Amino acid sequence: MKITAIETVVVNAIHRNWIFVKVVTDQPGLHGWGEATLEWKTRAVTATVEDLKPFLIGEDPARIEHLVRRMTHFSFWPLGAIGLSAVSGIEQALWDIKGKALGVPVWQLLGGRVRDKVRVYTHLRRAKIGAQVGTEDISAFCDAVQETVEMGYAAVKLGFVPYSGYDAPLPTVCHVEKLAAAVRERVGDGVDIMTDFHGRPQSIDAAKAYIDAIAPIRPLFVEEPIQPGNTPAMADLARRVECPLATGERLFTPREFAEVAETRAVAYIQPDLAHCVGFSGGRRIAAIAEAAGMGVCPHNPMGPVAGAVALQFDVATPNFVIQEEAVGLVPWFRDICSAYPLDLVDGFWRAPEAPGLGIEIDEAAAARYPFEQEIIPAMEAALPDGTVAHW
């Protein structure tokens, strides 16, 4: 069996373009799907997929580790977020091919499933674009959270913290404290609440002020309280606060996660399989975390193929905790799939049984939503004095 073509299919999802990667073989009808979505870098990622083709065409798709090494070692220059996203989409598609060829779901190739179902969480109103609610009106925000829970979720991630600088103004901190308390009171103790800071605070002290305000509601974790990459600072912060911390969506390599594990900088890591070299990188990262006693909560606010990939990974990963999803992002989330494994039942996804990833993209349906320049919410990220802030 040989690889004969590698194609990309781009589907516009308003705030991002989903980048699906299709690897085609010389066996009639046998192909694999992956997802390499990287917000606001669509053209760069699809071009990188083209650049990687010479390392793959004519090769045996079953030699996954060998092909990953060809893509990463032959590239010479460190690949970074764009390059590793392209590699990740291709790598996932290779596993899809292998599972289909052997007639088994990918989780069987990862050592078998360790659980029967996968707990998931979503964002406010399932991340539906145009249906978000600002934090200024606490009552309206709580109504939206309650509505989300009533969709069948027992866990939800929310954004409590505004664009921030090096300080945390007292009125803002007090509002965040009231908002968090109101949300907890509304949903009760049976719903896990997570909050994503997006790395907005630019100092440890500012981050700590907001975390301390949220701590009384006992969130499952506080995500990216400071910008990723400064692991010593994250470890310092972790020792100053009472909340579990999480990070990892903007880390890509086992070495980066090893530093997090070595310093016990967070309680949970959040690798994104669309950026960390898919299953190959994700498995290494999960093993590093397990050795350090850390749970895995994979990042994934992207398209249906990324969700299918995450589901296979989660089923077979012992230290998995909870999975992010955003299946309500756009109305056509499911319409572009001719096979789809991501049905929510009592707050869980069920272990899939179909061969490969268990998902197929309907390319004719996908073509109805071609690439468009995304609406970029980060363009609004500014402090009151006009200083550009971290989105």
Short mmCIF file of C-alpha atoms in Angstrom, two decimals:
data_model
loop_
_atom_site.label_atom_id
_atom_site.label_comp_id
_atom_site.label_asym_id
_atom_site.label_seq_id
_atom_site.Cartn_x
_atom_site.Cartn_y
_atom_site.Cartn_z
CA MET A 1 0.00 0.00 0.00
CA LYS A 2 1.32 3.43 -0.97
CA ILE A 3 0.31 7.05 -0.42
CA THR A 4 -0.73 8.58 -3.73
CA ALA A 5 -2.07 12.01 -2.75
CA ILE A 6 -2.53 14.40 0.16
CA GLU A 7 -5.31 16.96 -0.07
CA THR A 8 -6.78 19.65 2.15
CA VAL A 9 -10.44 20.55 2.53
CA VAL A 10 -11.15 23.91 4.16
CA VAL A 11 -14.53 24.66 5.76
CA ASN A 12 -15.32 28.13 7.05
CA ALA A 13 -16.58 28.20 10.65
CA ILE A 14 -16.85 31.98 11.12
CA HIS A 15 -14.10 32.55 13.73
CA ARG A 16 -11.80 29.93 12.19
CA ASN A 17 -11.47 27.82 9.09
CA TRP A 18 -11.40 24.09 9.71
CA ILE A 19 -8.52 22.45 7.86
CA PHE A 20 -9.22 18.80 7.06
CA VAL A 21 -6.37 16.73 5.66
CA LYS A 22 -7.13 13.77 3.38
CA VAL A 23 -4.44 11.17 2.73
CA VAL A 24 -5.25 8.96 -0.28
CA THR A 25 -3.78 5.51 -0.94
CA ASP A 26 -3.48 3.28 -4.02
CA GLN A 27 -6.12 0.96 -2.52
CA PRO A 28 -9.50 1.87 -4.07
CA GLY A 29 -11.64 3.80 -1.61
CA LEU A 30 -9.07 3.68 1.20
CA HIS A 31 -8.18 7.11 2.55
CA GLY A 32 -7.81 8.79 5.92
CA TRP A 33 -8.91 12.06 7.50
CA GLY A 34 -7.11 14.34 9.93
CA GLU A 35 -7.58 17.92 11.14
CA ALA A 36 -4.91 20.63 11.25
CA THR A 37 -7.04 23.64 12.18
CA LEU A 38 -4.97 26.57 13.46
CA GLU A 39 -6.90 29.77 13.99
CA TRP A 40 -6.04 32.57 11.56
CA LYS A 41 -3.20 30.59 9.97
CA THR A 42 -5.23 28.63 7.40
CA ARG A 43 -3.28 29.54 4.28
CA ALA A 44 0.03 28.93 6.03
CA VAL A 45 -1.00 25.46 7.24
CA THR A 46 -2.42 24.33 3.90
CA ALA A 47 0.75 25.51 2.16
CA THR A 48 2.84 23.58 4.68
CA VAL A 49 0.86 20.42 3.94
CA GLU A 50 1.89 20.94 0.31
CA ASP A 51 5.52 21.36 1.39
CA LEU A 52 5.42 18.06 3.29
CA LYS A 53 4.10 15.98 0.38
CA PRO A 54 7.53 15.07 -1.06
CA PHE A 55 8.37 13.28 2.19
CA LEU A 56 5.23 11.12 1.93
CA ILE A 57 4.10 10.39 -1.62
CA GLY A 58 4.94 6.79 -2.53
CA GLU A 59 5.53 5.78 1.09
CA ASP A 60 3.70 3.06 3.06
CA PRO A 61 1.02 4.81 5.20
CA ALA A 62 1.19 2.04 7.82
CA ARG A 63 4.70 3.16 8.87
CA ILE A 64 3.33 6.04 10.92
CA GLU A 65 6.28 6.69 13.22
CA HIS A 66 8.68 6.47 10.30
CA LEU A 67 6.66 9.02 8.32
CA VAL A 68 6.40 11.38 11.29
CA ARG A 69 10.17 11.31 11.57
CA ARG A 70 10.52 12.00 7.85
CA MET A 71 8.30 15.07 8.18
CA THR A 72 9.93 16.42 11.34
CA HIS A 73 13.57 15.46 10.74
CA PHE A 74 13.82 16.15 7.02
CA SER A 75 12.29 19.60 7.48
CA PHE A 76 15.59 20.76 9.07
CA TRP A 77 14.10 23.98 10.51
CA PRO A 78 12.04 23.57 13.70
CA LEU A 79 8.45 23.41 12.54
CA GLY A 80 6.66 25.47 15.19
CA ALA A 81 2.87 25.81 15.51
CA ILE A 82 2.16 26.00 11.78
CA GLY A 83 4.42 23.14 10.73
CA LEU A 84 3.45 20.85 13.59
CA SER A 85 -0.25 21.44 12.89
CA ALA A 86 0.29 20.33 9.30
CA VAL A 87 2.19 17.24 10.49
CA SER A 88 -0.57 16.52 13.03
CA GLY A 89 -3.34 16.51 10.44
CA ILE A 90 -1.39 14.13 8.22
CA GLU A 91 -0.44 11.88 11.16
CA GLN A 92 -4.06 11.52 12.26
CA ALA A 93 -5.09 10.56 8.73
CA LEU A 94 -2.46 7.80 8.72
CA TRP A 95 -4.02 6.26 11.83
CA ASP A 96 -7.44 6.50 10.19
CA ILE A 97 -6.11 4.59 7.18
CA LYS A 98 -4.50 1.93 9.36
CA GLY A 99 -7.66 1.40 11.39
CA LYS A 100 -9.78 1.13 8.26
CA ALA A 101 -7.33 -1.28 6.63
CA LEU A 102 -7.41 -3.54 9.70
CA GLY A 103 -11.14 -3.10 10.32
CA VAL A 104 -10.75 -1.74 13.87
CA PRO A 105 -11.23 1.64 15.59
CA VAL A 106 -8.03 3.57 16.22
CA TRP A 107 -8.31 3.04 19.97
CA GLN A 108 -7.67 -0.65 19.36
CA LEU A 109 -4.32 0.28 17.81
CA LEU A 110 -3.45 2.38 20.87
CA GLY A 111 -3.59 -0.59 23.23
CA GLY A 112 -7.35 -0.89 23.58
CA ARG A 113 -9.85 1.16 25.47
CA VAL A 114 -9.51 1.81 29.17
CA ARG A 115 -12.99 3.33 29.49
CA ASP A 116 -16.39 2.92 27.88
CA LYS A 117 -17.29 6.58 27.61
CA VAL A 118 -15.59 9.97 27.61
CA ARG A 119 -16.69 12.86 29.78
CA VAL A 120 -16.93 16.16 27.89
CA TYR A 121 -17.42 19.82 28.63
CA THR A 122 -18.52 22.67 26.43
CA HIS A 123 -18.48 26.45 26.39
CA LEU A 124 -21.28 28.93 27.02
CA ARG A 125 -24.24 27.91 24.85
CA ARG A 126 -22.12 25.22 23.23
CA ALA A 127 -19.83 27.93 21.82
CA LYS A 128 -22.51 28.91 19.30
CA ILE A 129 -21.30 31.95 17.44
CA GLY A 130 -23.57 34.94 17.97
CA ALA A 131 -25.15 33.48 21.11
CA GLN A 132 -22.57 34.54 23.67
CA VAL A 133 -23.36 36.76 26.65
CA GLY A 134 -21.10 39.37 28.19
CA THR A 135 -20.07 39.20 31.83
CA GLU A 136 -21.40 42.64 32.70
CA ASP A 137 -24.97 41.43 33.32
CA ILE A 138 -24.52 38.71 35.93
CA SER A 139 -28.11 37.51 35.80
CA ALA A 140 -28.11 37.16 32.00
CA PHE A 141 -24.78 35.35 32.13
CA CYS A 142 -26.11 32.90 34.70
CA ASP A 143 -29.19 32.31 32.56
CA ALA A 144 -26.92 31.36 29.65
CA VAL A 145 -24.88 29.02 31.85
CA GLN A 146 -28.05 27.33 33.10
CA GLU A 147 -29.27 26.98 29.53
CA THR A 148 -25.97 25.30 28.61
CA VAL A 149 -26.21 22.82 31.46
CA GLU A 150 -29.76 21.98 30.45
CA MET A 151 -28.44 20.92 27.02
CA GLY A 152 -27.08 17.84 28.75
CA TYR A 153 -23.72 18.91 30.19
CA ALA A 154 -22.40 18.45 33.71
CA ALA A 155 -19.31 20.55 33.04
CA VAL A 156 -18.83 23.93 31.38
CA LYS A 157 -15.88 26.26 30.76
CA LEU A 158 -16.45 30.00 31.11
CA GLY A 159 -14.52 33.20 30.63
CA PHE A 160 -14.69 35.29 33.80
CA VAL A 161 -11.58 37.44 33.41
CA PRO A 162 -11.44 40.58 31.23
CA TYR A 163 -8.51 41.79 29.14
CA SER A 164 -5.82 42.42 31.70
CA GLY A 165 -2.43 44.02 32.12
CA TYR A 166 0.09 43.85 34.91
CA ASP A 167 -2.42 44.81 37.58
CA ALA A 168 -5.88 43.66 38.61
CA PRO A 169 -8.11 46.66 39.45
CA LEU A 170 -10.11 46.07 42.63
CA PRO A 171 -13.56 46.83 41.09
CA THR A 172 -12.86 44.31 38.34
CA VAL A 173 -11.68 41.66 40.77
CA CYS A 174 -14.77 42.20 42.92
CA HIS A 175 -17.03 41.82 39.87
CA VAL A 176 -15.31 38.58 38.87
CA GLU A 177 -15.80 37.31 42.43
CA LYS A 178 -19.53 38.12 42.35
CA LEU A 179 -19.94 36.63 38.87
CA ALA A 180 -18.25 33.35 39.80
CA ALA A 181 -20.26 33.04 43.02
CA ALA A 182 -23.52 33.69 41.17
CA VAL A 183 -22.74 31.01 38.58
CA ARG A 184 -21.96 28.45 41.27
CA GLU A 185 -25.14 29.28 43.13
CA ARG A 186 -27.18 28.94 39.94
CA VAL A 187 -25.86 25.53 38.81
CA GLY A 188 -25.10 23.98 42.19
CA ASP A 189 -22.25 21.75 43.22
CA GLY A 190 -23.07 18.97 40.75
CA VAL A 191 -21.71 20.87 37.75
CA ASP A 192 -17.99 21.27 37.22
CA ILE A 193 -16.94 24.80 36.30
CA MET A 194 -13.69 25.63 34.56
CA THR A 195 -12.47 29.09 33.66
CA ASP A 196 -10.10 30.08 30.86
CA PHE A 197 -7.91 33.14 31.46
CA HIS A 198 -6.42 32.93 27.93
CA GLY A 199 -3.14 34.13 29.45
CA ARG A 200 -4.59 37.61 29.82
CA PRO A 201 -2.90 38.62 33.10
CA GLN A 202 0.62 39.80 32.34
CA SER A 203 1.95 39.29 35.85
CA ILE A 204 1.76 36.54 38.45
CA ASP A 205 0.24 38.93 40.97
CA ALA A 206 -2.57 39.97 38.61
CA ALA A 207 -3.33 36.33 37.85
CA LYS A 208 -3.32 35.47 41.54
CA ALA A 209 -5.79 38.23 42.33
CA TYR A 210 -8.32 36.83 39.87
CA ILE A 211 -7.70 33.21 40.88
CA ASP A 212 -8.23 34.07 44.54
CA ALA A 213 -11.53 35.71 43.60
CA ILE A 214 -12.70 32.57 41.81
CA ALA A 215 -11.27 30.00 44.24
CA PRO A 216 -14.33 29.87 46.57
CA ILE A 217 -16.45 28.22 43.84
CA ARG A 218 -13.86 25.42 43.57
CA PRO A 219 -13.37 25.27 39.82
CA LEU A 220 -12.08 22.04 38.31
CA PHE A 221 -9.23 24.13 36.92
CA VAL A 222 -8.11 27.60 35.91
CA GLU A 223 -6.73 27.46 32.37
CA GLU A 224 -3.75 29.48 31.15
CA PRO A 225 -3.74 32.00 34.03
CA ILE A 226 -0.58 33.46 32.47
CA GLN A 227 0.92 33.20 29.01
CA PRO A 228 2.32 29.75 28.24
CA GLY A 229 6.04 29.12 27.85
CA ASN A 230 7.27 30.52 31.18
CA THR A 231 7.04 27.30 33.13
CA PRO A 232 8.95 28.52 36.23
CA ALA A 233 6.48 31.39 36.57
CA MET A 234 3.53 29.01 36.22
CA ALA A 235 5.02 26.74 38.88
CA ASP A 236 5.52 29.75 41.16
CA LEU A 237 1.90 30.77 40.67
CA ALA A 238 0.66 27.23 41.34
CA ARG A 239 2.27 27.32 44.77
CA ARG A 240 0.62 30.64 45.63
CA VAL A 241 -3.01 29.74 44.86
CA GLU A 242 -5.60 27.22 46.04
CA CYS A 243 -7.05 26.33 42.60
CA PRO A 244 -5.78 23.59 40.27
CA LEU A 245 -4.16 25.10 37.17
CA ALA A 246 -4.11 23.81 33.59
CA THR A 247 -2.10 24.63 30.48
CA GLY A 248 -0.95 23.06 27.24
CA GLU A 249 -2.98 24.14 24.22
CA ARG A 250 -0.07 26.35 23.09
CA LEU A 251 2.66 23.88 23.96
CA PHE A 252 3.63 21.42 21.24
CA THR A 253 6.52 19.12 22.10
CA PRO A 254 7.20 16.44 24.72
CA ARG A 255 10.15 18.53 25.93
CA GLU A 256 7.85 21.48 26.72
CA PHE A 257 5.45 19.24 28.62
CA ALA A 258 8.33 17.51 30.39
CA GLU A 259 9.34 20.85 31.88
CA VAL A 260 5.77 21.38 33.09
CA ALA A 261 5.76 17.90 34.63
CA GLU A 262 9.19 18.24 36.21
CA THR A 263 8.18 21.47 37.99
CA ARG A 264 4.61 20.33 38.77
CA ALA A 265 3.53 23.66 37.30
CA VAL A 266 -0.09 22.57 36.78
CA ALA A 267 -2.49 19.85 37.85
CA TYR A 268 -3.77 19.17 34.34
CA ILE A 269 -2.18 19.34 30.91
CA GLN A 270 -4.13 20.21 27.76
CA PRO A 271 -2.35 18.98 24.63
CA ASP A 272 -4.11 19.68 21.36
CA LEU A 273 -3.81 16.71 19.00
CA ALA A 274 -4.15 19.06 16.03
CA HIS A 275 -0.87 20.73 16.99
CA CYS A 276 1.26 18.26 19.01
CA VAL A 277 1.83 15.65 16.24
CA GLY A 278 -1.49 13.89 16.71
CA PHE A 279 -1.65 10.52 18.42
CA SER A 280 2.12 10.04 18.27
CA GLY A 281 2.89 13.24 20.18
CA GLY A 282 -0.20 13.04 22.36
CA ARG A 283 0.67 9.58 23.67
CA ARG A 284 4.18 10.67 24.62
CA ILE A 285 2.86 13.75 26.36
CA ALA A 286 0.19 11.78 28.26
CA ALA A 287 2.85 9.33 29.47
CA ILE A 288 4.99 12.19 30.74
CA ALA A 289 2.00 13.59 32.61
CA GLU A 290 1.05 10.21 34.06
CA ALA A 291 4.55 9.74 35.45
CA ALA A 292 4.16 13.10 37.21
CA GLY A 293 0.69 12.32 38.55
CA MET A 294 -1.00 14.83 36.22
CA GLY A 295 -4.31 14.40 34.42
CA VAL A 296 -4.92 15.02 30.71
CA CYS A 297 -7.73 17.31 29.56
CA PRO A 298 -7.22 17.64 25.78
CA HIS A 299 -7.85 20.99 24.13
CA ASN A 300 -10.30 20.99 21.23
CA PRO A 301 -12.61 23.88 20.26
CA MET A 302 -12.38 22.92 16.59
CA GLY A 303 -14.10 20.84 13.93
CA PRO A 304 -15.66 17.37 13.82
CA VAL A 305 -12.52 15.50 12.71
CA ALA A 306 -10.56 16.93 15.64
CA GLY A 307 -13.38 15.76 17.91
CA ALA A 308 -13.29 12.25 16.45
CA VAL A 309 -9.50 12.16 16.94
CA ALA A 310 -9.84 13.30 20.56
CA LEU A 311 -12.48 10.65 21.26
CA GLN A 312 -10.22 7.82 20.06
CA PHE A 313 -7.31 9.19 22.12
CA ASP A 314 -9.38 9.67 25.26
CA VAL A 315 -10.82 6.16 25.19
CA ALA A 316 -7.30 4.68 25.29
CA THR A 317 -5.52 7.14 27.64
CA PRO A 318 -5.43 6.07 31.31
CA ASN A 319 -4.91 9.51 32.84
CA PHE A 320 -7.57 11.23 30.74
CA VAL A 321 -9.94 13.43 32.78
CA ILE A 322 -12.32 15.44 30.59
CA GLN A 323 -12.57 16.50 26.94
CA GLU A 324 -13.26 19.96 25.55
CA GLU A 325 -15.72 20.18 22.66
CA ALA A 326 -17.51 22.88 20.67
CA VAL A 327 -20.00 20.94 18.56
CA GLY A 328 -22.46 23.85 18.61
CA LEU A 329 -19.98 26.28 17.06
CA VAL A 330 -21.82 26.60 13.73
CA PRO A 331 -25.11 25.11 12.47
CA TRP A 332 -23.30 23.01 9.85
CA PHE A 333 -21.00 21.29 12.34
CA ARG A 334 -22.56 17.90 11.65
CA ASP A 335 -23.97 18.57 8.17
CA ILE A 336 -20.59 18.10 6.49
CA CYS A 337 -20.16 14.57 7.86
CA SER A 338 -21.49 11.40 6.26
CA ALA A 339 -20.43 9.43 9.36
CA TYR A 340 -20.24 11.02 12.81
CA PRO A 341 -19.30 9.54 16.22
CA LEU A 342 -19.77 12.51 18.57
CA ASP A 343 -23.25 12.04 20.04
CA LEU A 344 -23.71 13.39 23.57
CA VAL A 345 -25.40 11.04 26.06
CA ASP A 346 -25.70 12.22 29.66
CA GLY A 347 -22.63 14.43 29.35
CA PHE A 348 -20.47 11.74 27.71
CA TRP A 349 -19.35 10.58 24.28
CA ARG A 350 -19.53 6.82 23.82
CA ALA A 351 -16.57 4.73 22.70
CA PRO A 352 -16.86 4.33 18.89
CA GLU A 353 -16.84 0.96 17.17
CA ALA A 354 -16.46 1.91 13.49
CA PRO A 355 -13.06 1.30 11.84
CA GLY A 356 -10.50 4.10 11.84
CA LEU A 357 -11.62 7.40 13.32
CA GLY A 358 -15.26 6.59 12.66
CA ILE A 359 -15.85 9.83 10.77
CA GLU A 360 -16.18 10.69 7.09
CA ILE A 361 -16.33 14.16 5.57
CA ASP A 362 -18.93 14.73 2.86
CA GLU A 363 -16.79 16.78 0.51
CA ALA A 364 -19.75 18.00 -1.53
CA ALA A 365 -21.43 19.31 1.63
CA ALA A 366 -18.16 20.79 2.86
CA ALA A 367 -17.75 22.67 -0.40
CA ARG A 368 -20.82 24.73 0.48
CA TYR A 369 -18.75 26.50 3.16
CA PRO A 370 -15.48 27.44 1.41
CA PHE A 371 -12.63 29.42 2.91
CA GLU A 372 -13.44 32.97 3.98
CA GLN A 373 -11.39 35.45 5.94
CA GLU A 374 -12.29 34.72 9.54
CA ILE A 375 -13.93 37.13 11.93
CA ILE A 376 -11.11 37.63 14.43
CA PRO A 377 -12.34 38.46 17.96
CA ALA A 378 -8.76 39.12 19.07
CA MET A 379 -8.86 42.40 17.13
CA GLU A 380 -10.94 43.80 20.00
CA ALA A 381 -8.40 42.92 22.70
CA ALA A 382 -7.31 46.19 24.31
CA LEU A 383 -6.98 47.70 27.76
CA PRO A 384 -8.97 50.83 28.68
CA ASP A 385 -6.00 53.03 27.75
CA GLY A 386 -5.75 51.47 24.29
CA THR A 387 -2.82 49.15 25.01
CA VAL A 388 -3.00 45.93 23.00
CA ALA A 389 -3.87 43.04 25.33
CA HIS A 390 -3.58 39.29 25.09
CA TRP A 391 -6.82 37.93 23.68
#
